[in-house]
PDB file of C-alpha atoms in Angstrom:
ATOM      1  CA  UNK A 771     -47.650 -66.214   6.234  1.00  0.00           C
ATOM      2  CA  UNK A 772     -44.637 -66.830   4.793  1.00  0.00           C
ATOM      3  CA  UNK A 773     -41.305 -67.768   6.991  1.00  0.00           C
ATOM      4  CA  UNK A 774     -40.033 -64.645   6.587  1.00  0.00           C
ATOM      5  CA  UNK A 775     -42.338 -62.339   7.391  1.00  0.00           C
ATOM      6  CA  UNK A 776     -42.796 -64.936  11.066  1.00  0.00           C
ATOM      7  CA  UNK A 777     -39.315 -63.716  11.936  1.00  0.00           C
ATOM      8  CA  UNK A 778     -39.378 -59.973  10.776  1.00  0.00           C
ATOM      9  CA  UNK A 779     -40.324 -57.313  12.956  1.00  0.00           C
ATOM     10  CA  UNK A 780     -44.181 -56.928  12.353  1.00  0.00           C
ATOM     11  CA  UNK A 781     -43.799 -53.109  12.028  1.00  0.00           C
ATOM     12  CA  UNK A 782     -41.100 -53.155  10.119  1.00  0.00           C
ATOM     13  CA  UNK A 783     -42.666 -55.606   7.775  1.00  0.00           C
ATOM     14  CA  UNK A 784     -45.471 -53.331   6.848  1.00  0.00           C
ATOM     15  CA  UNK A 785     -42.973 -50.695   6.270  1.00  0.00           C
ATOM     16  CA  UNK A 786     -40.868 -52.402   4.074  1.00  0.00           C
ATOM     17  CA  UNK A 787     -43.676 -53.567   1.944  1.00  0.00           C
ATOM     18  CA  UNK A 788     -44.857 -50.033   1.398  1.00  0.00           C
ATOM     19  CA  UNK A 789     -41.431 -48.924   0.421  1.00  0.00           C
ATOM     20  CA  UNK A 790     -40.920 -51.490  -1.895  1.00  0.00           C
ATOM     21  CA  UNK A 791     -44.200 -50.453  -3.606  1.00  0.00           C
ATOM     22  CA  UNK A 792     -42.765 -46.614  -3.563  1.00  0.00           C
ATOM     23  CA  UNK A 793     -40.345 -47.897  -5.589  1.00  0.00           C
ATOM     24  CA  UNK A 794     -41.889 -50.331  -7.629  1.00  0.00           C
ATOM     25  CA  UNK A 795     -42.822 -47.694 -10.042  1.00  0.00           C
ATOM     26  CA  UNK A 796     -46.271 -48.984 -10.440  1.00  0.00           C
ATOM     27  CA  UNK A 797     -48.050 -46.436  -8.780  1.00  0.00           C
ATOM     28  CA  UNK A 798     -48.695 -44.551 -11.900  1.00  0.00           C
ATOM     29  CA  UNK A 799     -48.380 -40.646 -13.305  1.00  0.00           C
ATOM     30  CA  UNK A 800     -50.147 -39.641  -9.580  1.00  0.00           C
ATOM     31  CA  UNK A 801     -48.403 -41.849  -7.574  1.00  0.00           C
ATOM     32  CA  UNK A 802     -51.297 -42.323  -5.673  1.00  0.00           C
ATOM     33  CA  UNK A 803     -50.930 -45.077  -3.201  1.00  0.00           C
ATOM     34  CA  UNK A 804     -54.071 -47.926  -2.905  1.00  0.00           C
ATOM     35  CA  UNK A 805     -56.194 -47.195   0.585  1.00  0.00           C
ATOM     36  CA  UNK A 806     -55.001 -48.418   3.845  1.00  0.00           C
ATOM     37  CA  UNK A 807     -57.745 -51.041   3.371  1.00  0.00           C
ATOM     38  CA  UNK A 808     -56.320 -52.201   0.287  1.00  0.00           C
ATOM     39  CA  UNK A 809     -52.656 -52.160   1.563  1.00  0.00           C
ATOM     40  CA  UNK A 810     -53.971 -54.353   4.262  1.00  0.00           C
ATOM     41  CA  UNK A 811     -55.645 -56.901   2.073  1.00  0.00           C
ATOM     42  CA  UNK A 812     -52.607 -56.947  -0.549  1.00  0.00           C
ATOM     43  CA  UNK A 813     -49.889 -57.361   2.142  1.00  0.00           C
ATOM     44  CA  UNK A 814     -51.629 -59.042   4.523  1.00  0.00           C
ATOM     45  CA  UNK A 815     -50.978 -56.631   7.375  1.00  0.00           C
ATOM     46  CA  UNK A 816     -53.726 -55.633   9.496  1.00  0.00           C
ATOM     47  CA  UNK A 817     -54.917 -52.059   8.944  1.00  0.00           C
ATOM     48  CA  UNK A 818     -53.459 -50.242  12.487  1.00  0.00           C
ATOM     49  CA  UNK A 819     -49.697 -51.343  11.206  1.00  0.00           C
ATOM     50  CA  UNK A 820     -50.205 -50.070   7.928  1.00  0.00           C
ATOM     51  CA  UNK A 821     -51.501 -46.984   9.215  1.00  0.00           C
ATOM     52  CA  UNK A 822     -48.871 -46.830  11.650  1.00  0.00           C
ATOM     53  CA  UNK A 823     -46.105 -47.695   8.706  1.00  0.00           C
ATOM     54  CA  UNK A 824     -47.895 -44.866   6.953  1.00  0.00           C
ATOM     55  CA  UNK A 825     -47.709 -42.088   9.583  1.00  0.00           C
ATOM     56  CA  UNK A 826     -43.748 -42.859   9.841  1.00  0.00           C
ATOM     57  CA  UNK A 827     -43.443 -42.863   5.953  1.00  0.00           C
ATOM     58  CA  UNK A 828     -44.915 -39.315   6.259  1.00  0.00           C
ATOM     59  CA  UNK A 829     -42.932 -38.184   9.013  1.00  0.00           C
ATOM     60  CA  UNK A 830     -39.695 -38.788   6.982  1.00  0.00           C
ATOM     61  CA  UNK A 831     -40.922 -37.115   4.157  1.00  0.00           C
ATOM     62  CA  UNK A 832     -41.595 -40.093   1.914  1.00  0.00           C
ATOM     63  CA  UNK A 833     -45.123 -40.068   1.348  1.00  0.00           C
ATOM     64  CA  UNK A 834     -48.033 -36.818   2.025  1.00  0.00           C
ATOM     65  CA  UNK A 835     -51.733 -36.988   2.043  1.00  0.00           C
ATOM     66  CA  UNK A 836     -54.399 -35.148   0.808  1.00  0.00           C
ATOM     67  CA  UNK A 837     -57.924 -34.524   2.858  1.00  0.00           C
ATOM     68  CA  UNK A 838     -60.432 -36.480   1.018  1.00  0.00           C
ATOM     69  CA  UNK A 839     -57.851 -37.677  -1.994  1.00  0.00           C
ATOM     70  CA  UNK A 840     -55.552 -40.363  -0.201  1.00  0.00           C
ATOM     71  CA  UNK A 841     -52.235 -40.717   0.018  1.00  0.00           C
ATOM     72  CA  UNK A 842     -49.115 -39.656  -2.464  1.00  0.00           C
ATOM     73  CA  UNK A 843     -45.457 -40.627  -2.775  1.00  0.00           C
ATOM     74  CA  UNK A 844     -42.987 -38.263  -2.668  1.00  0.00           C
ATOM     75  CA  UNK A 845     -43.552 -34.377  -1.650  1.00  0.00           C
ATOM     76  CA  UNK A 846     -46.957 -32.424  -2.108  1.00  0.00           C
ATOM     77  CA  UNK A 847     -47.482 -31.297  -6.172  1.00  0.00           C
ATOM     78  CA  UNK A 848     -45.207 -28.262  -6.408  1.00  0.00           C
ATOM     79  CA  UNK A 849     -45.025 -25.797  -9.164  1.00  0.00           C
ATOM     80  CA  UNK A 850     -40.900 -26.807  -9.963  1.00  0.00           C
ATOM     81  CA  UNK A 851     -41.838 -30.457 -11.166  1.00  0.00           C
ATOM     82  CA  UNK A 852     -43.812 -29.230 -14.164  1.00  0.00           C
ATOM     83  CA  UNK A 853     -40.596 -26.315 -14.614  1.00  0.00           C
ATOM     84  CA  UNK A 854     -37.966 -29.393 -14.031  1.00  0.00           C
ATOM     85  CA  UNK A 855     -39.986 -31.660 -16.537  1.00  0.00           C
ATOM     86  CA  UNK A 856     -39.179 -29.163 -19.231  1.00  0.00           C
ATOM     87  CA  UNK A 857     -35.615 -28.695 -18.069  1.00  0.00           C
ATOM     88  CA  UNK A 858     -34.995 -32.236 -18.247  1.00  0.00           C
ATOM     89  CA  UNK A 859     -34.789 -32.981 -21.703  1.00  0.00           C
ATOM     90  CA  UNK A 860     -32.474 -29.715 -22.626  1.00  0.00           C
ATOM     91  CA  UNK A 861     -29.912 -31.185 -20.000  1.00  0.00           C
ATOM     92  CA  UNK A 862     -27.604 -33.431 -19.020  1.00  0.00           C
ATOM     93  CA  UNK A 863     -26.251 -35.368 -16.304  1.00  0.00           C
ATOM     94  CA  UNK A 864     -23.075 -33.375 -15.826  1.00  0.00           C
ATOM     95  CA  UNK A 865     -24.509 -30.253 -15.961  1.00  0.00           C
ATOM     96  CA  UNK A 866     -27.591 -31.339 -13.049  1.00  0.00           C
ATOM     97  CA  UNK A 867     -24.072 -32.318 -10.761  1.00  0.00           C
ATOM     98  CA  UNK A 868     -22.561 -28.712 -11.303  1.00  0.00           C
ATOM     99  CA  UNK A 869     -25.808 -27.183 -10.278  1.00  0.00           C
ATOM    100  CA  UNK A 870     -26.192 -29.213  -7.248  1.00  0.00           C
ATOM    101  CA  UNK A 871     -22.320 -28.343  -6.516  1.00  0.00           C
ATOM    102  CA  UNK A 872     -23.277 -24.836  -6.561  1.00  0.00           C
ATOM    103  CA  UNK A 873     -26.441 -25.160  -4.217  1.00  0.00           C
ATOM    104  CA  UNK A 874     -26.068 -28.129  -1.804  1.00  0.00           C
ATOM    105  CA  UNK A 875     -22.952 -26.901  -0.224  1.00  0.00           C
ATOM    106  CA  UNK A 876     -25.309 -23.576   1.098  1.00  0.00           C
ATOM    107  CA  UNK A 877     -27.919 -25.577   1.730  1.00  0.00           C
ATOM    108  CA  UNK A 878     -25.553 -27.531   4.305  1.00  0.00           C
ATOM    109  CA  UNK A 879     -24.195 -24.629   5.755  1.00  0.00           C
ATOM    110  CA  UNK A 880     -27.249 -23.125   6.178  1.00  0.00           C
ATOM    111  CA  UNK A 881     -28.612 -26.242   7.551  1.00  0.00           C
ATOM    112  CA  UNK A 882     -25.801 -26.087  10.322  1.00  0.00           C
ATOM    113  CA  UNK A 883     -26.769 -22.938  11.231  1.00  0.00           C
ATOM    114  CA  UNK A 884     -30.776 -23.439  11.811  1.00  0.00           C
ATOM    115  CA  UNK A 885     -31.378 -27.100  12.302  1.00  0.00           C
ATOM    116  CA  UNK A 886     -32.941 -27.403  15.936  1.00  0.00           C
ATOM    117  CA  UNK A 887     -32.125 -31.006  17.591  1.00  0.00           C
ATOM    118  CA  UNK A 888     -34.774 -33.488  16.633  1.00  0.00           C
ATOM    119  CA  UNK A 889     -34.377 -32.637  12.944  1.00  0.00           C
ATOM    120  CA  UNK A 890     -30.402 -33.762  13.655  1.00  0.00           C
ATOM    121  CA  UNK A 891     -31.662 -36.863  15.232  1.00  0.00           C
ATOM    122  CA  UNK A 892     -34.339 -37.816  12.247  1.00  0.00           C
ATOM    123  CA  UNK A 893     -30.983 -37.028   9.716  1.00  0.00           C
ATOM    124  CA  UNK A 894     -29.266 -39.719  11.492  1.00  0.00           C
ATOM    125  CA  UNK A 895     -32.285 -42.085  11.248  1.00  0.00           C
ATOM    126  CA  UNK A 896     -32.574 -41.432   7.393  1.00  0.00           C
ATOM    127  CA  UNK A 897     -28.601 -41.945   6.814  1.00  0.00           C
ATOM    128  CA  UNK A 898     -28.913 -45.557   8.749  1.00  0.00           C
ATOM    129  CA  UNK A 899     -31.845 -46.260   6.804  1.00  0.00           C
ATOM    130  CA  UNK A 900     -29.374 -46.798   3.411  1.00  0.00           C
ATOM    131  CA  UNK A 901     -27.851 -50.194   3.674  1.00  0.00           C
ATOM    132  CA  UNK A 902     -25.852 -52.700   1.129  1.00  0.00           C
ATOM    133  CA  UNK A 903     -28.313 -55.006   1.384  1.00  0.00           C
ATOM    134  CA  UNK A 904     -31.268 -52.926   0.300  1.00  0.00           C
ATOM    135  CA  UNK A 905     -32.089 -52.729  -3.419  1.00  0.00           C
ATOM    136  CA  UNK A 906     -30.720 -49.977  -5.502  1.00  0.00           C
ATOM    137  CA  UNK A 907     -33.902 -48.216  -5.566  1.00  0.00           C
ATOM    138  CA  UNK A 908     -34.701 -48.601  -2.435  1.00  0.00           C
ATOM    139  CA  UNK A 909     -31.318 -46.747  -1.148  1.00  0.00           C
ATOM    140  CA  UNK A 910     -32.137 -44.249  -3.712  1.00  0.00           C
ATOM    141  CA  UNK A 911     -35.229 -43.268  -2.148  1.00  0.00           C
ATOM    142  CA  UNK A 912     -33.642 -42.731   1.367  1.00  0.00           C
ATOM    143  CA  UNK A 913     -30.618 -40.872  -0.128  1.00  0.00           C
ATOM    144  CA  UNK A 914     -33.107 -38.427  -1.805  1.00  0.00           C
ATOM    145  CA  UNK A 915     -34.906 -37.868   1.412  1.00  0.00           C
ATOM    146  CA  UNK A 916     -31.654 -37.223   3.542  1.00  0.00           C
ATOM    147  CA  UNK A 917     -30.481 -34.657   1.234  1.00  0.00           C
ATOM    148  CA  UNK A 918     -34.008 -33.116   1.163  1.00  0.00           C
ATOM    149  CA  UNK A 919     -34.165 -32.691   4.541  1.00  0.00           C
ATOM    150  CA  UNK A 920     -31.470 -30.813   4.292  1.00  0.00           C
ATOM    151  CA  UNK A 921     -32.363 -28.595   2.110  1.00  0.00           C
ATOM    152  CA  UNK A 922     -35.667 -28.219   4.065  1.00  0.00           C
ATOM    153  CA  UNK A 923     -34.200 -27.361   6.985  1.00  0.00           C
ATOM    154  CA  UNK A 924     -31.583 -25.039   5.660  1.00  0.00           C
ATOM    155  CA  UNK A 925     -35.207 -22.745   5.513  1.00  0.00           C
ATOM    156  CA  UNK A 926     -34.192 -20.469   2.610  1.00  0.00           C
ATOM    157  CA  UNK A 927     -37.476 -20.540   0.091  1.00  0.00           C
ATOM    158  CA  UNK A 928     -35.411 -19.619  -3.555  1.00  0.00           C
ATOM    159  CA  UNK A 929     -32.433 -22.406  -2.370  1.00  0.00           C
ATOM    160  CA  UNK A 930     -35.060 -24.988  -1.416  1.00  0.00           C
ATOM    161  CA  UNK A 931     -37.323 -24.444  -4.859  1.00  0.00           C
ATOM    162  CA  UNK A 932     -33.901 -24.582  -6.890  1.00  0.00           C
ATOM    163  CA  UNK A 933     -33.280 -27.714  -4.928  1.00  0.00           C
ATOM    164  CA  UNK A 934     -37.100 -29.130  -5.638  1.00  0.00           C
ATOM    165  CA  UNK A 935     -36.568 -28.813  -9.266  1.00  0.00           C
ATOM    166  CA  UNK A 936     -33.084 -30.920  -9.413  1.00  0.00           C
ATOM    167  CA  UNK A 937     -34.573 -32.949  -7.143  1.00  0.00           C
ATOM    168  CA  UNK A 938     -37.455 -33.815  -9.518  1.00  0.00           C
ATOM    169  CA  UNK A 939     -35.125 -34.671 -12.628  1.00  0.00           C
ATOM    170  CA  UNK A 940     -32.445 -36.661 -10.327  1.00  0.00           C
ATOM    171  CA  UNK A 941     -35.408 -38.858  -9.633  1.00  0.00           C
ATOM    172  CA  UNK A 942     -36.423 -39.559 -13.011  1.00  0.00           C
ATOM    173  CA  UNK A 943     -35.853 -43.516 -14.443  1.00  0.00           C
ATOM    174  CA  UNK A 944     -33.069 -42.465 -16.904  1.00  0.00           C
ATOM    175  CA  UNK A 945     -31.356 -40.838 -14.098  1.00  0.00           C
ATOM    176  CA  UNK A 946     -31.022 -43.198 -11.910  1.00  0.00           C
ATOM    177  CA  UNK A 947     -29.456 -45.524 -14.231  1.00  0.00           C
ATOM    178  CA  UNK A 948     -27.346 -43.307 -15.327  1.00  0.00           C
ATOM    179  CA  UNK A 949     -26.083 -43.028 -11.477  1.00  0.00           C
ATOM    180  CA  UNK A 950     -26.220 -46.840 -10.885  1.00  0.00           C
ATOM    181  CA  UNK A 951     -23.699 -47.394 -13.446  1.00  0.00           C
ATOM    182  CA  UNK A 952     -21.029 -44.300 -12.764  1.00  0.00           C
ATOM    183  CA  UNK A 953     -20.773 -45.851  -8.997  1.00  0.00           C
ATOM    184  CA  UNK A 954     -16.711 -47.119  -8.963  1.00  0.00           C
ATOM    185  CA  UNK A 955     -16.002 -50.041  -6.535  1.00  0.00           C
ATOM    186  CA  UNK A 956     -16.127 -48.429  -2.885  1.00  0.00           C
ATOM    187  CA  UNK A 957     -18.064 -45.559  -3.865  1.00  0.00           C
ATOM    188  CA  UNK A 958     -20.917 -47.045  -1.663  1.00  0.00           C
ATOM    189  CA  UNK A 959     -19.015 -46.990   1.209  1.00  0.00           C
ATOM    190  CA  UNK A 960     -17.531 -44.052   0.840  1.00  0.00           C
ATOM    191  CA  UNK A 961     -21.124 -42.111   0.547  1.00  0.00           C
ATOM    192  CA  UNK A 962     -21.990 -43.684   3.853  1.00  0.00           C
ATOM    193  CA  UNK A 963     -19.231 -42.061   5.616  1.00  0.00           C
ATOM    194  CA  UNK A 964     -19.166 -38.891   3.585  1.00  0.00           C
ATOM    195  CA  UNK A 965     -23.134 -38.976   4.665  1.00  0.00           C
ATOM    196  CA  UNK A 966     -22.085 -39.078   8.399  1.00  0.00           C
ATOM    197  CA  UNK A 967     -19.223 -35.958   8.337  1.00  0.00           C
ATOM    198  CA  UNK A 968     -22.332 -34.228   6.806  1.00  0.00           C
ATOM    199  CA  UNK A 969     -24.724 -34.894   9.643  1.00  0.00           C
ATOM    200  CA  UNK A 970     -21.710 -34.290  12.412  1.00  0.00           C
ATOM    201  CA  UNK A 971     -20.834 -30.901  11.041  1.00  0.00           C
ATOM    202  CA  UNK A 972     -24.439 -30.011  10.753  1.00  0.00           C
ATOM    203  CA  UNK A 973     -24.833 -31.275  14.603  1.00  0.00           C
ATOM    204  CA  UNK A 974     -21.929 -29.187  15.702  1.00  0.00           C
ATOM    205  CA  UNK A 975     -23.509 -26.081  13.974  1.00  0.00           C
ATOM    206  CA  UNK A 976     -20.594 -25.925  11.766  1.00  0.00           C
ATOM    207  CA  UNK A 977     -21.696 -24.351   8.417  1.00  0.00           C
ATOM    208  CA  UNK A 978     -18.063 -24.389   6.953  1.00  0.00           C
ATOM    209  CA  UNK A 979     -17.343 -28.179   7.846  1.00  0.00           C
ATOM    210  CA  UNK A 980     -21.048 -28.679   6.527  1.00  0.00           C
ATOM    211  CA  UNK A 981     -20.392 -26.567   3.689  1.00  0.00           C
ATOM    212  CA  UNK A 982     -16.742 -28.733   3.342  1.00  0.00           C
ATOM    213  CA  UNK A 983     -18.033 -32.148   3.637  1.00  0.00           C
ATOM    214  CA  UNK A 984     -21.386 -31.743   0.805  1.00  0.00           C
ATOM    215  CA  UNK A 985     -19.110 -30.201  -1.549  1.00  0.00           C
ATOM    216  CA  UNK A 986     -16.704 -33.518  -0.898  1.00  0.00           C
ATOM    217  CA  UNK A 987     -19.764 -35.808  -1.038  1.00  0.00           C
ATOM    218  CA  UNK A 988     -21.307 -34.415  -4.300  1.00  0.00           C
ATOM    219  CA  UNK A 989     -17.933 -33.928  -6.244  1.00  0.00           C
ATOM    220  CA  UNK A 990     -16.796 -37.490  -6.163  1.00  0.00           C
ATOM    221  CA  UNK A 991     -20.334 -38.050  -7.626  1.00  0.00           C
ATOM    222  CA  UNK A 992     -19.572 -35.570 -10.160  1.00  0.00           C
ATOM    223  CA  UNK A 993     -16.298 -36.978 -10.931  1.00  0.00           C
ATOM    224  CA  UNK A 994     -17.855 -40.730 -11.612  1.00  0.00           C
ATOM    225  CA  UNK A 995     -20.313 -39.088 -13.952  1.00  0.00           C
ATOM    226  CA  UNK A 996     -18.006 -37.546 -15.769  1.00  0.00           C
ATOM    227  CA  UNK A 997     -16.031 -40.317 -16.269  1.00  0.00           C
ATOM    228  CA  UNK A 998     -19.097 -42.191 -17.313  1.00  0.00           C
ATOM    229  CA  UNK A 999     -19.801 -40.252 -19.462  1.00  0.00           C
ATOM    230  CA  UNK A1000     -16.171 -39.941 -21.359  1.00  0.00           C
ATOM    231  CA  UNK A1001     -16.193 -43.436 -21.375  1.00  0.00           C
ATOM    232  CA  UNK A1002     -19.447 -44.000 -23.281  1.00  0.00           C
TER     233      UNK A1002
END
């Protein structure tokens, strides 16, 4: 066992190792993870800790399990994924952000009206996972999980379907590279503060404030992306 592992919380170490695998891009098109036994042997972590880490990641919406088949990254297959794949080649980052600006502020407002206290705490835990010290790919996982949970807690199936389609496109490799390039100095810290404002408004049950906070958050990203397109 290396020195770093000795001084790391074993439960967090197991979770961190699996998260690194999720963000590595090596799982293939199916997104299927190795078995618990294989993960245990690969990372030299006990089966129990692997099982607990997988349970936490499943609760956070980062993996899902299919009985008799295995464990997969992300969410269960959705018909919107196929549609998103077709649309991806016919759109661009600006159009995606325009669509997000139309949809996600309304999802945040509905979330503020309908979310339950335990889910608010889960949003705060997801937001706390996004830290400067993590690789960008891992922060993108947590950022996506936060926005996805807000969409799910809005409990509006048509809007959630629209969100899911956009989400399929925004997590593509090309999109992530473009987003990383279009991040001006100080924007990471501003994003963290904006996340907190969105969650505070949702926790307060204030749909207008949640809508405005989400719009401000996405509009800053939209402005940066538009500047990146103009400069290229």
